[in-house]
mmCIF file of N, CA and C in Angstrom:
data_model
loop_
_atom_site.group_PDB
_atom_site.id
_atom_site.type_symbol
_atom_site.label_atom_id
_atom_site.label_comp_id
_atom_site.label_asym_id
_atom_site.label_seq_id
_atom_site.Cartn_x
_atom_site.Cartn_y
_atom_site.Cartn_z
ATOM 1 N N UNK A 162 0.838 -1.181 0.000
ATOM 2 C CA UNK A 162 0.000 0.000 0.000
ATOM 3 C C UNK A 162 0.878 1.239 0.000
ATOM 4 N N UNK A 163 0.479 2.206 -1.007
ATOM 5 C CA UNK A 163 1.220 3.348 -0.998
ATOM 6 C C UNK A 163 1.024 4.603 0.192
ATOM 7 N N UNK A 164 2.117 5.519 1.058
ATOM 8 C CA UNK A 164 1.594 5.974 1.681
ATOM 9 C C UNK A 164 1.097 7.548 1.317
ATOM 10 N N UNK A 165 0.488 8.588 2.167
ATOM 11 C CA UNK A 165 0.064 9.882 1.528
ATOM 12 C C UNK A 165 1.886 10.283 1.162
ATOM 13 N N UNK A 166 2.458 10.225 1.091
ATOM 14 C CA UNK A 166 3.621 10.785 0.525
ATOM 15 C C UNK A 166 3.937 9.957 -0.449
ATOM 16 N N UNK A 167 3.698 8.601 -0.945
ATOM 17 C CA UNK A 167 4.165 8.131 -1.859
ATOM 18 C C UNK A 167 3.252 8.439 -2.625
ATOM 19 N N UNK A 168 2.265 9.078 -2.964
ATOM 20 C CA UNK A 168 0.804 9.537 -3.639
ATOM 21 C C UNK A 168 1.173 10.777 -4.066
ATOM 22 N N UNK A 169 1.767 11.664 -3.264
ATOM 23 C CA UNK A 169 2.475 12.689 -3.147
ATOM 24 C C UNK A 169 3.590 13.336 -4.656
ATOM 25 N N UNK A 170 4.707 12.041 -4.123
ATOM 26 C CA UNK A 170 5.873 12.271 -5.112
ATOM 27 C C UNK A 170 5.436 11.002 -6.101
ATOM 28 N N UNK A 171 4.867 10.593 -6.485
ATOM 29 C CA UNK A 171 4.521 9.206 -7.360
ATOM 30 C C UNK A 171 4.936 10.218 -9.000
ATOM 31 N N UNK A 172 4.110 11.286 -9.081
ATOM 32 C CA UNK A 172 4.394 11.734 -10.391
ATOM 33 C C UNK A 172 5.481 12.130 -10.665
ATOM 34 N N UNK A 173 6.531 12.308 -10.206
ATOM 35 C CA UNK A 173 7.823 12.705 -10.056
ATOM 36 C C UNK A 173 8.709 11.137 -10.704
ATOM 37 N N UNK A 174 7.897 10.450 -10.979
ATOM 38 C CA UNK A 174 8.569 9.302 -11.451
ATOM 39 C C UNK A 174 8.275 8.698 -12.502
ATOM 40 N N UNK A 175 9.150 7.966 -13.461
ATOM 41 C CA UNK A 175 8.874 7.544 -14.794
ATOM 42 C C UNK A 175 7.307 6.840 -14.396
ATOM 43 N N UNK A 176 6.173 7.535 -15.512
ATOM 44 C CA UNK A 176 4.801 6.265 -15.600
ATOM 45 C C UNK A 176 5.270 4.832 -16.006
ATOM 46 N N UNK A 177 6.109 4.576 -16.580
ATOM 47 C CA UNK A 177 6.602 3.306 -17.283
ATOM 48 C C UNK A 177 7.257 2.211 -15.766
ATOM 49 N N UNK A 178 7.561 2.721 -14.908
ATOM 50 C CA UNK A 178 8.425 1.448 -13.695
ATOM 51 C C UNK A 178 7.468 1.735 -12.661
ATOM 52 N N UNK A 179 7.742 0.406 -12.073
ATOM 53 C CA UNK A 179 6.959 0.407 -10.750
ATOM 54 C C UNK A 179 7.572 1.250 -9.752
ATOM 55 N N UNK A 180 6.553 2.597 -9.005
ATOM 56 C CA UNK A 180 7.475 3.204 -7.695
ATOM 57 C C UNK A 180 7.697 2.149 -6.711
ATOM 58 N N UNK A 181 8.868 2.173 -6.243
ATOM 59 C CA UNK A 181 9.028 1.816 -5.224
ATOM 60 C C UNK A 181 10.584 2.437 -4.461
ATOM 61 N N UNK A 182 10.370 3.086 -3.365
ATOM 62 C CA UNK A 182 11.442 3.642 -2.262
ATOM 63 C C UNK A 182 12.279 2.232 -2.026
ATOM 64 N N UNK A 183 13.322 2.730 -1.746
ATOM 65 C CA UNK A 183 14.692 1.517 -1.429
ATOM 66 C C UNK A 183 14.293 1.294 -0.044
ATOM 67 N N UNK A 184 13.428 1.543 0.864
ATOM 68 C CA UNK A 184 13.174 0.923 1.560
ATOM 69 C C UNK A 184 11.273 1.057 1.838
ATOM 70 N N UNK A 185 10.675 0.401 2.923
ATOM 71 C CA UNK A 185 9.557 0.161 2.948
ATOM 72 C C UNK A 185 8.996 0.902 3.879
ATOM 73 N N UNK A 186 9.716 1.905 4.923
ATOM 74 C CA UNK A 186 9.344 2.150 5.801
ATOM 75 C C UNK A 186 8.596 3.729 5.158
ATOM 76 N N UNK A 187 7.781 4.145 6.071
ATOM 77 C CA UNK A 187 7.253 5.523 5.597
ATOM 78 C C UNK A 187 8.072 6.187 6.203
ATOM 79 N N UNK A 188 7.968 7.644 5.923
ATOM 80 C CA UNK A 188 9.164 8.425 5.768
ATOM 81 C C UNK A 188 8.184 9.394 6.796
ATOM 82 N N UNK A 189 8.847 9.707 8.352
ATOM 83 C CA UNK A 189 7.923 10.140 9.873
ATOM 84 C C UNK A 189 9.305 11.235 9.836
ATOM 85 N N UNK A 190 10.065 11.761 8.787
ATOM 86 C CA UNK A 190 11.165 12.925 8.885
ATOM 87 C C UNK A 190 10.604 14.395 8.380
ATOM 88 N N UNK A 191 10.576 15.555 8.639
ATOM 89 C CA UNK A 191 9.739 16.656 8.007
ATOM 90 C C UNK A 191 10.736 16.814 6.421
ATOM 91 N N UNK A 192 10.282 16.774 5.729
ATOM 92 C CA UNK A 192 10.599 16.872 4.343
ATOM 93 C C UNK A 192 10.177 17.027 3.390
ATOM 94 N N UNK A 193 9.677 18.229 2.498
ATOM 95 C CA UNK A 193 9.196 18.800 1.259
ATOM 96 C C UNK A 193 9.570 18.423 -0.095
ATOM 97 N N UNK A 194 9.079 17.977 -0.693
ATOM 98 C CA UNK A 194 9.653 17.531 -2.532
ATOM 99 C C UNK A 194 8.228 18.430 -3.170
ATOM 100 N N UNK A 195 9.230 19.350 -3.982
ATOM 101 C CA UNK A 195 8.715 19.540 -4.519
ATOM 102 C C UNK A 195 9.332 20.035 -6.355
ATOM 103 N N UNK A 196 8.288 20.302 -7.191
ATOM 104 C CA UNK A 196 9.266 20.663 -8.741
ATOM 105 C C UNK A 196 9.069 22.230 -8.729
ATOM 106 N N UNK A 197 10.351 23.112 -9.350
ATOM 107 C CA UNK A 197 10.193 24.247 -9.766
ATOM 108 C C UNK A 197 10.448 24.089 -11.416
ATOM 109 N N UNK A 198 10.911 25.569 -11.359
ATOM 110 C CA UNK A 198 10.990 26.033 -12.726
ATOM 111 C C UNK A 198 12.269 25.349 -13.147
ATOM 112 N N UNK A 199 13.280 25.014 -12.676
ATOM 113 C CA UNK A 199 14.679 24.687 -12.780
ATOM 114 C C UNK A 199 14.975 23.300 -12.979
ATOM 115 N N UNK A 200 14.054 22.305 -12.052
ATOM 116 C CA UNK A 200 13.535 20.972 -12.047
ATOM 117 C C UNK A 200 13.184 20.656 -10.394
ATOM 118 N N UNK A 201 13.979 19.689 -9.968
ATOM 119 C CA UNK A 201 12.773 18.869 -8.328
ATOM 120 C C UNK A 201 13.820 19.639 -7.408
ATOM 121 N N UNK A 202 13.652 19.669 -6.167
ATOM 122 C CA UNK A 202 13.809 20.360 -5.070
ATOM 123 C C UNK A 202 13.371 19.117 -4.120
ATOM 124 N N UNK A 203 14.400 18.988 -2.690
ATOM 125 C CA UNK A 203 14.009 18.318 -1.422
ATOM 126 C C UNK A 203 14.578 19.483 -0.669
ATOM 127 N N UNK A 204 13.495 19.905 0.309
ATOM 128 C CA UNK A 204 13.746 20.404 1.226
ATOM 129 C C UNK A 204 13.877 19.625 2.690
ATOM 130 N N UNK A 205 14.732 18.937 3.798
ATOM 131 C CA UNK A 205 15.172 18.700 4.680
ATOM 132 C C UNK A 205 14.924 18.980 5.893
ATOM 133 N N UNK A 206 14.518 18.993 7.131
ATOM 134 C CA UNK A 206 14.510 20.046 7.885
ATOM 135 C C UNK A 206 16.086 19.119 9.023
ATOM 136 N N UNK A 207 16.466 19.486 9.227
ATOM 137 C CA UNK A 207 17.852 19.239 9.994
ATOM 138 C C UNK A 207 17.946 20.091 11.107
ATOM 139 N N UNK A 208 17.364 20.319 11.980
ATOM 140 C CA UNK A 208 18.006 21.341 13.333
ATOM 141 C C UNK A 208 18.688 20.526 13.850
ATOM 142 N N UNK A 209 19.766 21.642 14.055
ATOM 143 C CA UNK A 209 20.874 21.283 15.091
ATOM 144 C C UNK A 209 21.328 20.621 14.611
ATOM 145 N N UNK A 210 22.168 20.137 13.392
ATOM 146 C CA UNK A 210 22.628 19.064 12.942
ATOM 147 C C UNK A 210 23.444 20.046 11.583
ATOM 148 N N UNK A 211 25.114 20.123 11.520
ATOM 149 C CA UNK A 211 26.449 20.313 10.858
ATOM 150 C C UNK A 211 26.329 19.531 9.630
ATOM 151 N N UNK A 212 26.472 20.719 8.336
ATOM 152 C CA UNK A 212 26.442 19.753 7.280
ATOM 153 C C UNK A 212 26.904 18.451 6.383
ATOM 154 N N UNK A 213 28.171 18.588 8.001
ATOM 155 C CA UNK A 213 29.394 16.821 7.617
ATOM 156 C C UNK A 213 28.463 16.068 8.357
ATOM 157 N N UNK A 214 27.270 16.058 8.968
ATOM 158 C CA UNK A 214 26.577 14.929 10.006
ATOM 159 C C UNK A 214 25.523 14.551 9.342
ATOM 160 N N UNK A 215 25.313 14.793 8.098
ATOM 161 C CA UNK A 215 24.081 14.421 6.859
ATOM 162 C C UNK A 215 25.046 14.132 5.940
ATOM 163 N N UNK A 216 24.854 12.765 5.524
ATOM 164 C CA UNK A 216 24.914 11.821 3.726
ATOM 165 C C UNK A 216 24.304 12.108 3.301
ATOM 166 N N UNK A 217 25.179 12.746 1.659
ATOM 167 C CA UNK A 217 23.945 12.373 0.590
ATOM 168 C C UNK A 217 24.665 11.530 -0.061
ATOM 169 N N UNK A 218 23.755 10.619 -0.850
ATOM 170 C CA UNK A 218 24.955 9.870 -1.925
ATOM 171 C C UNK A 218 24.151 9.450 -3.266
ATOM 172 N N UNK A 219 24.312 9.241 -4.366
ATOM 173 C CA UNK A 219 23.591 9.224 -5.469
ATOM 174 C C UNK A 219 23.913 7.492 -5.823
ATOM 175 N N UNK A 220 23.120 6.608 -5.924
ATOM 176 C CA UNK A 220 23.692 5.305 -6.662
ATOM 177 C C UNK A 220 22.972 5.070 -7.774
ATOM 178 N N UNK A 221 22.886 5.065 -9.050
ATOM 179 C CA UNK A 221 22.394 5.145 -10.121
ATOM 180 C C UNK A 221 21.354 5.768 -10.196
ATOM 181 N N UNK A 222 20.195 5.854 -10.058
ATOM 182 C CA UNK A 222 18.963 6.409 -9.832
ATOM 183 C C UNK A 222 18.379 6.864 -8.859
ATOM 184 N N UNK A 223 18.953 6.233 -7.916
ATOM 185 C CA UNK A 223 18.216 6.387 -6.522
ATOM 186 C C UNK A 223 19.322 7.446 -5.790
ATOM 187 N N UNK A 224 18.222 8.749 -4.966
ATOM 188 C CA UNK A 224 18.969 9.722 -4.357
ATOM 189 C C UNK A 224 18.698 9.408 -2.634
ATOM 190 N N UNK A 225 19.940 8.923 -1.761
ATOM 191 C CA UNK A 225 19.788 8.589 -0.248
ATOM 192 C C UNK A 225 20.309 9.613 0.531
ATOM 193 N N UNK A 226 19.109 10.317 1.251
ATOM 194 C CA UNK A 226 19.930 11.232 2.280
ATOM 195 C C UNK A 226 19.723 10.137 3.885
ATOM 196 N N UNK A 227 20.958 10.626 4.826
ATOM 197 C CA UNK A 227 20.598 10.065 6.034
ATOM 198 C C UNK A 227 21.513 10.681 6.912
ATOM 199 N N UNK A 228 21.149 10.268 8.419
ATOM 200 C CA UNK A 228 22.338 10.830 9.495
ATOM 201 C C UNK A 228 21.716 9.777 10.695
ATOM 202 N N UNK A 229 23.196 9.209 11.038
ATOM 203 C CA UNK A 229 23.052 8.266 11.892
ATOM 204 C C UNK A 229 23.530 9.171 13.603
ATOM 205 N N UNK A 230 22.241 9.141 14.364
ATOM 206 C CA UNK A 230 22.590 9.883 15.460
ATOM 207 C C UNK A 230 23.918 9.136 16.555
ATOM 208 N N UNK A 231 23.730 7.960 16.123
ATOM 209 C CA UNK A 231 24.927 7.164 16.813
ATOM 210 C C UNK A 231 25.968 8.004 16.858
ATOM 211 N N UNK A 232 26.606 8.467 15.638
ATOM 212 C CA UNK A 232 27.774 9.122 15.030
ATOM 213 C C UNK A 232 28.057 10.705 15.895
ATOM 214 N N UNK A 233 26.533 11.178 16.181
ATOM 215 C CA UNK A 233 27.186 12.578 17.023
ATOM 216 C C UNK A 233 27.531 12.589 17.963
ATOM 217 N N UNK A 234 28.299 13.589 18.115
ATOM 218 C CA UNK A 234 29.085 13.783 19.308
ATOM 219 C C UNK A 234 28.641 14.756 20.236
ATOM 220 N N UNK A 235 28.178 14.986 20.281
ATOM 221 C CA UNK A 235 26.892 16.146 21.348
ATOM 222 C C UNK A 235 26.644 15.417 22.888
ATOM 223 N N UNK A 236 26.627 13.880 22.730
ATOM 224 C CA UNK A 236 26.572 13.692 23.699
ATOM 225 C C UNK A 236 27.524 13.643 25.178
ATOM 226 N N UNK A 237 28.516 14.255 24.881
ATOM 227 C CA UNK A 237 29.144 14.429 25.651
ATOM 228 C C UNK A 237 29.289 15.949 26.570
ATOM 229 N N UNK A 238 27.849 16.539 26.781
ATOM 230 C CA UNK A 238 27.523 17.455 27.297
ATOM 231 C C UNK A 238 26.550 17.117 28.466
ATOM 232 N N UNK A 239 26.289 17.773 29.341
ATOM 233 C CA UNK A 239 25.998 18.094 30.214
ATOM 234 C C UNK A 239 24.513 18.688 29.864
ATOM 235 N N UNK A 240 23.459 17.823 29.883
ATOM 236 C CA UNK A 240 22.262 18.498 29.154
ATOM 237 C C UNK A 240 21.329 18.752 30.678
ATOM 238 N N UNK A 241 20.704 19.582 30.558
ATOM 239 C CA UNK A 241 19.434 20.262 31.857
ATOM 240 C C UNK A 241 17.736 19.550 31.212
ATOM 241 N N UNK A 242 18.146 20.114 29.908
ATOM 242 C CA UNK A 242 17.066 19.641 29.246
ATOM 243 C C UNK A 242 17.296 19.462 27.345
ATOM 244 N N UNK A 243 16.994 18.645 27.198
ATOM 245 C CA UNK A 243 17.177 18.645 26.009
ATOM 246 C C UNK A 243 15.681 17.867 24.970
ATOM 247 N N UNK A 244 15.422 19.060 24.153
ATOM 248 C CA UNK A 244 14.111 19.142 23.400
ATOM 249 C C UNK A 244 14.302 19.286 22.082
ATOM 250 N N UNK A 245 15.453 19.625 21.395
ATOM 251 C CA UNK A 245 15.658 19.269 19.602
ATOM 252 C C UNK A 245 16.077 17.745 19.469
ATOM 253 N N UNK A 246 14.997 17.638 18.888
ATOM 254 C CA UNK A 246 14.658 15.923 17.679
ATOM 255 C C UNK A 246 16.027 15.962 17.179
ATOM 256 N N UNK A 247 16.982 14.880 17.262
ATOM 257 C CA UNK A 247 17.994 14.706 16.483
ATOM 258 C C UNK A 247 17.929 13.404 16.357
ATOM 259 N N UNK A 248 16.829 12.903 15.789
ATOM 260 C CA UNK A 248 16.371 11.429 15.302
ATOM 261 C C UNK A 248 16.959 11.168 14.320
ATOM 262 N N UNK A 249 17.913 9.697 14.047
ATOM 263 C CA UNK A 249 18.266 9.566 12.804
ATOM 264 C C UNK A 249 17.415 9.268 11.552
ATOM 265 N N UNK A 250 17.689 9.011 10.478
ATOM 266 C CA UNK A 250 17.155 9.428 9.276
ATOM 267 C C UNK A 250 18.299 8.516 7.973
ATOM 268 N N UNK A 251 16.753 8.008 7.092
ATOM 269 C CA UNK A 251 17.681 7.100 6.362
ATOM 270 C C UNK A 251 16.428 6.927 4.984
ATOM 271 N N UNK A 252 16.265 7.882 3.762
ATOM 272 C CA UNK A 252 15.579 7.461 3.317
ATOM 273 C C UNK A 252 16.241 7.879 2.043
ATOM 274 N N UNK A 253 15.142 7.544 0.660
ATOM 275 C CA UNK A 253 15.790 7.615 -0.412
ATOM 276 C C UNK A 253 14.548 7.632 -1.657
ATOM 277 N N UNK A 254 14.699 7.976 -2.540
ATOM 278 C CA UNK A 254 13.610 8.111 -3.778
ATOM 279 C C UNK A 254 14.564 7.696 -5.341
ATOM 280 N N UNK A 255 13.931 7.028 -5.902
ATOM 281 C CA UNK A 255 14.403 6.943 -7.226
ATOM 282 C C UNK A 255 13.534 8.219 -7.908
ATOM 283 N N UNK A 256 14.697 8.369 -8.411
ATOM 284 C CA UNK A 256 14.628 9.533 -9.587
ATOM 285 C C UNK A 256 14.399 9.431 -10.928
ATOM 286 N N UNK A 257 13.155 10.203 -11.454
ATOM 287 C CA UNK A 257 13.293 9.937 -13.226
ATOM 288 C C UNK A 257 14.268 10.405 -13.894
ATOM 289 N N UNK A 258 14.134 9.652 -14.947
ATOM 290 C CA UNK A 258 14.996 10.527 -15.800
ATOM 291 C C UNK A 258 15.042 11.827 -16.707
ATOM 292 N N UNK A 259 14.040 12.264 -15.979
ATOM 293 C CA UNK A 259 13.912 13.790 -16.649
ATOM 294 C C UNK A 259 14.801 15.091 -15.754
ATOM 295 N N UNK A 260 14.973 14.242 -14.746
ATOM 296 C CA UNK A 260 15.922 15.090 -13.834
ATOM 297 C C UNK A 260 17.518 14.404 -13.941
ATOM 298 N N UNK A 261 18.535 15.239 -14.252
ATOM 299 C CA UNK A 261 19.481 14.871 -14.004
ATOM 300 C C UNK A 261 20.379 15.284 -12.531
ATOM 301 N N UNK A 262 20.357 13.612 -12.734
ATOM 302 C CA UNK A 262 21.101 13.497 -10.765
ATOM 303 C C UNK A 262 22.458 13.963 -10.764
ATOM 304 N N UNK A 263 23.391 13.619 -11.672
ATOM 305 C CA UNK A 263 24.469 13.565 -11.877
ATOM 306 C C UNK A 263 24.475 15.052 -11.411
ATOM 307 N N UNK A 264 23.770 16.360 -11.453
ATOM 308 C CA UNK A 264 24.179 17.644 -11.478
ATOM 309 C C UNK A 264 23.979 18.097 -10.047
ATOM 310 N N UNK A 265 22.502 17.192 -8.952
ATOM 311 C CA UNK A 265 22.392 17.522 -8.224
ATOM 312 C C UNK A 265 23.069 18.771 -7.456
ATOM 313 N N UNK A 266 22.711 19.589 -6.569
ATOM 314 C CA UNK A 266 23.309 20.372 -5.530
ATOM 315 C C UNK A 266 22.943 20.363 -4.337
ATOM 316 N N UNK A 267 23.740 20.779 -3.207
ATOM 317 C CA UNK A 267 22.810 20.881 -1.949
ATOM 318 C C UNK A 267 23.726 21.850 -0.938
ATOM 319 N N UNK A 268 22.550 22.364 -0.410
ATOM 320 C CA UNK A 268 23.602 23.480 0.422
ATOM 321 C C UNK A 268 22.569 23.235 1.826
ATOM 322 N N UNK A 269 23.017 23.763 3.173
ATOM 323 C CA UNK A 269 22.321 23.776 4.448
ATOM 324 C C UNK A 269 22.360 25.307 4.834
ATOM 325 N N UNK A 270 21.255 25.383 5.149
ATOM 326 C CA UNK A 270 20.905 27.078 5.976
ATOM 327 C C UNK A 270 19.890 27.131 6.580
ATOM 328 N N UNK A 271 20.060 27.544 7.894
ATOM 329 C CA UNK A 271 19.432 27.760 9.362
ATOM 330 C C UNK A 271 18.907 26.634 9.329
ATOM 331 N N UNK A 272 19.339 25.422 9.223
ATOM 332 C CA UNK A 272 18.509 23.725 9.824
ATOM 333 C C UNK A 272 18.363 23.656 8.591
ATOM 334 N N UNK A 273 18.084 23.904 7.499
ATOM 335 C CA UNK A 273 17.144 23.458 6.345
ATOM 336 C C UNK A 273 18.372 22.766 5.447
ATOM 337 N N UNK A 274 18.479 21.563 4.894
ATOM 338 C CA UNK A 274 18.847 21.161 3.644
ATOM 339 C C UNK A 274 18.120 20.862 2.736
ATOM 340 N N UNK A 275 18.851 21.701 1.317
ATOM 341 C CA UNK A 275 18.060 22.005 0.176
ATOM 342 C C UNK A 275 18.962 21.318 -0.686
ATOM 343 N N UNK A 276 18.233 20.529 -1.563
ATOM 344 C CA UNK A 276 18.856 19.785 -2.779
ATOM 345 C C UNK A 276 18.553 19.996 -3.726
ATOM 346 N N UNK A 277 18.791 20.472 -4.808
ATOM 347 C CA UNK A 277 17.953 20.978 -6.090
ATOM 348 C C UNK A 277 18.750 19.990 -7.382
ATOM 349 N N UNK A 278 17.905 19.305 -8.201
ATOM 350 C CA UNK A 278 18.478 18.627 -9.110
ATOM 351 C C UNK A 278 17.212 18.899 -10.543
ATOM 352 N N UNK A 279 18.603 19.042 -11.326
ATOM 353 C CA UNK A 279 17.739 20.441 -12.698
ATOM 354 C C UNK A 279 17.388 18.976 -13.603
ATOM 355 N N UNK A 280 16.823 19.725 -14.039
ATOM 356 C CA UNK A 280 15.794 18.930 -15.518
ATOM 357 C C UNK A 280 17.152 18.352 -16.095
ATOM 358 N N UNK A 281 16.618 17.420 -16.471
ATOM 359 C CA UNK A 281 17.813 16.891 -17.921
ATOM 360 C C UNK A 281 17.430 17.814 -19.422
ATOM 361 N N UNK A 282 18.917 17.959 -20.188
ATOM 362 C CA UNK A 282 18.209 18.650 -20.822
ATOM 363 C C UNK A 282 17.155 18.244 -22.136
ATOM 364 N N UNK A 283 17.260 16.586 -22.591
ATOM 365 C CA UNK A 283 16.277 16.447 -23.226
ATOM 366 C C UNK A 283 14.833 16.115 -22.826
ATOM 367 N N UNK A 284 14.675 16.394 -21.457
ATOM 368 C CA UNK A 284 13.402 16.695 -20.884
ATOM 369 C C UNK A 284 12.966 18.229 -21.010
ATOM 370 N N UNK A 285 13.825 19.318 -21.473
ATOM 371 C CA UNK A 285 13.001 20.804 -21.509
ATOM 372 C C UNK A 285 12.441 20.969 -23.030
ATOM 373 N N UNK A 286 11.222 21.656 -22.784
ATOM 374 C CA UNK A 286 10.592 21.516 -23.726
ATOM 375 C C UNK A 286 11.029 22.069 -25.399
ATOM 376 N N UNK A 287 11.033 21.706 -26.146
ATOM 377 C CA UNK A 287 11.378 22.289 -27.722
ATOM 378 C C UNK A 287 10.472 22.213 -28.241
ATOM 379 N N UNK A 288 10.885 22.986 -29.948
ATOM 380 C CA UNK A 288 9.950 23.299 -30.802
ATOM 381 C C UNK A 288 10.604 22.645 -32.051
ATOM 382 N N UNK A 289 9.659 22.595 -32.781
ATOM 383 C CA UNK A 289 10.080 21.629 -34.035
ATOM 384 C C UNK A 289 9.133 22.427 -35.327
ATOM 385 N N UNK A 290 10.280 22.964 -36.152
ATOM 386 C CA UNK A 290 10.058 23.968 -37.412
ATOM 387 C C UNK A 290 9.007 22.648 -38.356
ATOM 388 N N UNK A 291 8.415 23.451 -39.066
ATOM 389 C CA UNK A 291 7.678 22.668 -40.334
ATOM 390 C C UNK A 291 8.346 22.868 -41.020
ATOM 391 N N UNK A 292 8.542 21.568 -42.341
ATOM 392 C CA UNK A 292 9.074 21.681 -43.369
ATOM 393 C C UNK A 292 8.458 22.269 -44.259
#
């Protein structure tokens, strides 16, 4: 069964293959996909979390962001109270091929990681002269 987010980004993917995420679990991380003018966009939300403490990695089609909280080092403070979510995170989407991954980008600002990956270019639209 697909969930409201796989309903969501479903069109974002070739009609021709079956969707399916590299893994099965639903995705309980705050995270925006959406397409602009340029091509698809993931927005991230990351508080409190250094942009070496988030993977991204591209393996043929499929784009995996994650951060294993094991790995931070924060815990070696002295906390009173502590209330920022630094839940790890491990998910991933295959990508059509109208977007090229290979160009991907991603930058982090104030918590937010933004990934923007542009149209391929024989996905933008042309015109074709009459003979």
């Amino acid at each position: 069964a697909l969930s409201p987010l796989d309903v969501l980004v479903k069109n974002f993917f070739d009609n021709d293959s079956v969707f399916n995420k590299p893994d099965n679990r639903s995705v309980k991380h705050p995270i925006d996909i959406y397409e602009h003018d340029d091509g698809l966009a993931f927005e991230v939300a990351c508080t409190g979390l250094e942009k070496s403490d988030v993977d991204i990695t591209i393996e043929g089609d499929i784009l995996k962001i994650s951060y294993d909280r094991n790995v931070d080092h924060t815990f070696n403070k002295q906390y009173y109270h502590s209330g920022i979510k630094r839940s790890s995170f491990n998910f991933g989407w295959k990508i059509a091929r109208r977007f090229e991954l290979a160009k991907a980008d991603a930058k982090m600002e104030n918590g937010l990681l933004v990934i923007n990956i542009p149209f391929a270019n024989e996905s933008k639209p042309k015109t074709i002269k009459i003979k």
